Amino acid sequence: MNNNRNSLIRLMIMLCGIAATAMIFLPALHYPETENAFTGYESVFGVTIVDIGSIASGQIELNLLGILAYVLPFAAFMMAIFLKRGAIFASLLFVAGAILLFLIPEMTRTTVTILGTSHDLDVDWQFAYGLIAAIVLSVVGAVFSFVNISMNAENG
C-alpha cells in the first residue's frame, strides 16, 4: 500500500513539474491598458512589441531569471523521480521556482528605442492565467515533495 501511495505522489510531482514548465506557452503577462497579453516564452526570452523601422521600436528584454523560473519545476520533478532522496531537492526547487515565477512581472524589463536612443519603460505588468497556473502548480509540487519527504522518513 505504501508503495502505491509513494508511486502516486511521485506521479503527482512529475505532473506538477511538467505542467508548470509547460505554462511557458500560455499567457503570463498582461498589460491592462491595451489588453495585450504575452506568453511566458515571450516574456522571458524577449519579443519586439512595436517596430516602426528605424524610427521607433519597443521590446521586452531577455530575462534569465525568468527562464530559470520556468526550468526549476522541471528540474525539481527530475530530482524527485531519479534521485533516491531527491524529494528534498525537489521541494527546494519547487519553492524557488514559485518565488521566481511570482517575481516575473517585476523582473521583466521593457525598453523603447526612439531614433536610436533606448529608454526603460516602467510597465505595470499584471499576472495572466498561465503565470498564475505555473505558480500554483509549483506550490502544489512543493507540497507533494514535502509529503514524499515525510513518507520516506516514516518508512526509514
mmCIF file of C-alpha atoms in Angstrom:
data_model
loop_
_atom_site.group_PDB
_atom_site.id
_atom_site.type_symbol
_atom_site.label_atom_id
_atom_site.label_comp_id
_atom_site.label_asym_id
_atom_site.label_seq_id
_atom_site.Cartn_x
_atom_site.Cartn_y
_atom_site.Cartn_z
ATOM 1 C CA MET A 1 0.000 0.000 0.000
ATOM 2 C CA ASN A 2 2.810 2.421 0.852
ATOM 3 C CA ASN A 3 4.472 1.627 -2.462
ATOM 4 C CA ASN A 4 1.287 2.559 -4.357
ATOM 5 C CA ARG A 5 0.959 5.780 -2.357
ATOM 6 C CA ASN A 6 4.605 6.643 -2.969
ATOM 7 C CA SER A 7 4.189 5.994 -6.710
ATOM 8 C CA LEU A 8 1.089 8.183 -6.813
ATOM 9 C CA ILE A 9 2.895 11.028 -5.058
ATOM 10 C CA ARG A 10 5.847 10.748 -7.446
ATOM 11 C CA LEU A 11 3.406 10.820 -10.371
ATOM 12 C CA MET A 12 1.802 13.989 -8.981
ATOM 13 C CA ILE A 13 5.249 15.578 -8.555
ATOM 14 C CA MET A 14 6.048 14.683 -12.160
ATOM 15 C CA LEU A 15 2.759 16.094 -13.462
ATOM 16 C CA CYS A 16 3.176 19.325 -11.477
ATOM 17 C CA GLY A 17 6.738 19.800 -12.738
ATOM 18 C CA ILE A 18 5.899 19.170 -16.379
ATOM 19 C CA ALA A 19 2.689 21.216 -16.280
ATOM 20 C CA ALA A 20 4.347 24.178 -14.517
ATOM 21 C CA THR A 21 7.080 24.245 -17.145
ATOM 22 C CA ALA A 22 4.549 23.867 -19.974
ATOM 23 C CA MET A 23 2.783 27.024 -18.767
ATOM 24 C CA ILE A 24 5.553 28.936 -20.558
ATOM 25 C CA PHE A 25 3.411 28.611 -23.697
ATOM 26 C CA LEU A 26 0.338 30.264 -22.125
ATOM 27 C CA PRO A 27 -0.180 33.982 -21.441
ATOM 28 C CA ALA A 28 1.969 35.051 -18.488
ATOM 29 C CA LEU A 29 1.928 38.841 -18.516
ATOM 30 C CA HIS A 30 -0.993 41.100 -19.214
ATOM 31 C CA TYR A 31 -0.949 44.842 -19.884
ATOM 32 C CA PRO A 32 -4.446 46.052 -18.965
ATOM 33 C CA GLU A 33 -4.394 49.395 -20.775
ATOM 34 C CA THR A 34 -4.065 47.778 -24.206
ATOM 35 C CA GLU A 35 -5.489 44.316 -23.474
ATOM 36 C CA ASN A 36 -2.228 42.791 -24.733
ATOM 37 C CA ALA A 37 -1.021 39.547 -23.186
ATOM 38 C CA PHE A 38 2.372 37.951 -23.688
ATOM 39 C CA THR A 39 3.182 34.286 -23.256
ATOM 40 C CA GLY A 40 5.733 33.110 -20.757
ATOM 41 C CA TYR A 41 8.038 32.332 -23.660
ATOM 42 C CA GLU A 42 7.788 35.898 -24.961
ATOM 43 C CA SER A 43 8.156 37.436 -21.523
ATOM 44 C CA VAL A 44 11.349 35.544 -20.618
ATOM 45 C CA PHE A 45 13.077 35.213 -23.993
ATOM 46 C CA GLY A 46 12.087 38.674 -25.192
ATOM 47 C CA VAL A 47 9.907 39.896 -28.015
ATOM 48 C CA THR A 48 9.523 43.021 -30.114
ATOM 49 C CA ILE A 49 6.241 44.670 -29.194
ATOM 50 C CA VAL A 50 6.268 47.520 -31.710
ATOM 51 C CA ASP A 51 8.587 48.100 -34.666
ATOM 52 C CA ILE A 52 8.368 51.219 -36.813
ATOM 53 C CA GLY A 53 11.618 50.689 -38.684
ATOM 54 C CA SER A 54 14.465 52.969 -37.652
ATOM 55 C CA ILE A 55 12.095 55.497 -36.088
ATOM 56 C CA ALA A 56 10.915 53.602 -33.006
ATOM 57 C CA SER A 57 10.631 50.147 -31.511
ATOM 58 C CA GLY A 58 9.572 48.618 -28.223
ATOM 59 C CA GLN A 59 10.652 45.287 -26.839
ATOM 60 C CA ILE A 60 10.570 43.016 -23.841
ATOM 61 C CA GLU A 61 14.169 42.123 -22.999
ATOM 62 C CA LEU A 62 15.664 38.684 -22.267
ATOM 63 C CA ASN A 63 15.055 37.670 -18.640
ATOM 64 C CA LEU A 64 17.496 34.996 -17.426
ATOM 65 C CA LEU A 65 15.873 34.642 -14.003
ATOM 66 C CA GLY A 66 12.540 34.213 -15.755
ATOM 67 C CA ILE A 67 13.984 31.362 -17.806
ATOM 68 C CA LEU A 68 15.287 29.809 -14.596
ATOM 69 C CA ALA A 69 11.839 30.212 -13.017
ATOM 70 C CA TYR A 70 10.247 28.046 -15.702
ATOM 71 C CA VAL A 71 13.091 25.481 -15.721
ATOM 72 C CA LEU A 72 13.184 24.894 -11.946
ATOM 73 C CA PRO A 73 9.875 22.954 -11.696
ATOM 74 C CA PHE A 74 11.078 20.602 -14.452
ATOM 75 C CA ALA A 75 14.414 20.131 -12.669
ATOM 76 C CA ALA A 76 12.512 19.523 -9.429
ATOM 77 C CA PHE A 77 10.490 16.662 -10.848
ATOM 78 C CA MET A 78 13.630 15.159 -12.387
ATOM 79 C CA MET A 79 15.317 15.242 -8.971
ATOM 80 C CA ALA A 80 12.302 13.671 -7.272
ATOM 81 C CA ILE A 81 11.993 10.889 -9.823
ATOM 82 C CA PHE A 82 15.600 9.936 -10.493
ATOM 83 C CA LEU A 83 17.351 10.502 -7.148
ATOM 84 C CA LYS A 84 16.730 8.244 -4.169
ATOM 85 C CA ARG A 85 16.441 11.160 -1.723
ATOM 86 C CA GLY A 86 15.603 13.738 -4.379
ATOM 87 C CA ALA A 87 12.384 14.904 -2.723
ATOM 88 C CA ILE A 88 14.361 17.281 -0.504
ATOM 89 C CA PHE A 89 15.985 18.936 -3.510
ATOM 90 C CA ALA A 90 12.703 18.842 -5.412
ATOM 91 C CA SER A 91 10.855 20.686 -2.662
ATOM 92 C CA LEU A 92 13.537 23.392 -2.582
ATOM 93 C CA LEU A 93 13.498 23.746 -6.372
ATOM 94 C CA PHE A 94 9.699 23.924 -6.497
ATOM 95 C CA VAL A 95 9.672 26.650 -3.826
ATOM 96 C CA ALA A 96 12.454 28.606 -5.566
ATOM 97 C CA GLY A 97 10.611 28.243 -8.876
ATOM 98 C CA ALA A 98 7.353 29.504 -7.364
ATOM 99 C CA ILE A 99 9.120 32.535 -5.881
ATOM 100 C CA LEU A 100 10.855 33.382 -9.161
ATOM 101 C CA LEU A 101 7.627 32.885 -11.121
ATOM 102 C CA PHE A 102 5.884 35.259 -8.725
ATOM 103 C CA LEU A 103 8.597 37.866 -9.372
ATOM 104 C CA ILE A 104 8.453 37.692 -13.194
ATOM 105 C CA PRO A 105 6.227 40.799 -13.575
ATOM 106 C CA GLU A 106 8.735 42.816 -11.537
ATOM 107 C CA MET A 107 11.795 41.357 -13.296
ATOM 108 C CA THR A 108 10.512 41.884 -16.827
ATOM 109 C CA ARG A 109 12.382 44.763 -18.448
ATOM 110 C CA THR A 110 10.652 46.664 -21.229
ATOM 111 C CA THR A 111 12.537 49.157 -23.377
ATOM 112 C CA VAL A 112 11.625 51.610 -26.102
ATOM 113 C CA THR A 113 14.061 52.891 -28.705
ATOM 114 C CA ILE A 114 13.274 56.211 -30.388
ATOM 115 C CA LEU A 115 15.650 57.472 -33.086
ATOM 116 C CA GLY A 116 18.441 55.246 -31.774
ATOM 117 C CA THR A 117 18.071 56.264 -28.119
ATOM 118 C CA SER A 118 16.935 53.485 -25.781
ATOM 119 C CA HIS A 119 14.912 54.061 -22.594
ATOM 120 C CA ASP A 120 13.495 51.715 -19.974
ATOM 121 C CA LEU A 121 9.734 51.792 -19.552
ATOM 122 C CA ASP A 122 8.016 51.374 -16.207
ATOM 123 C CA VAL A 123 5.245 48.981 -17.210
ATOM 124 C CA ASP A 124 2.727 47.789 -14.636
ATOM 125 C CA TRP A 125 2.579 44.156 -15.754
ATOM 126 C CA GLN A 126 -0.187 42.028 -14.310
ATOM 127 C CA PHE A 127 -0.391 38.265 -13.896
ATOM 128 C CA ALA A 128 -2.118 36.360 -16.693
ATOM 129 C CA TYR A 129 -3.654 32.926 -16.184
ATOM 130 C CA GLY A 130 -0.635 30.954 -17.450
ATOM 131 C CA LEU A 131 1.707 32.501 -14.899
ATOM 132 C CA ILE A 132 -0.825 32.041 -12.095
ATOM 133 C CA ALA A 133 -1.223 28.373 -13.055
ATOM 134 C CA ALA A 134 2.569 27.892 -13.106
ATOM 135 C CA ILE A 135 2.874 29.387 -9.611
ATOM 136 C CA VAL A 136 0.047 27.228 -8.246
ATOM 137 C CA LEU A 137 1.489 24.084 -9.842
ATOM 138 C CA SER A 138 4.915 24.834 -8.368
ATOM 139 C CA VAL A 139 3.417 25.262 -4.901
ATOM 140 C CA VAL A 140 1.410 22.041 -5.271
ATOM 141 C CA GLY A 141 4.570 20.274 -6.466
ATOM 142 C CA ALA A 142 6.390 21.546 -3.375
ATOM 143 C CA VAL A 143 3.598 20.240 -1.131
ATOM 144 C CA PHE A 144 3.737 16.812 -2.760
ATOM 145 C CA SER A 145 7.527 16.841 -2.396
ATOM 146 C CA PHE A 146 7.183 17.606 1.316
ATOM 147 C CA VAL A 147 4.659 14.757 1.631
ATOM 148 C CA ASN A 148 7.123 12.490 -0.172
ATOM 149 C CA ILE A 149 9.838 13.511 2.305
ATOM 150 C CA SER A 150 7.606 12.688 5.277
ATOM 151 C CA MET A 151 6.588 9.340 3.778
ATOM 152 C CA ASN A 152 10.226 8.433 3.179
ATOM 153 C CA ALA A 153 11.060 9.428 6.771
ATOM 154 C CA GLU A 154 8.283 7.174 8.114
ATOM 155 C CA ASN A 155 9.464 4.233 6.017
ATOM 156 C CA GLY A 156 13.059 4.682 7.126
#
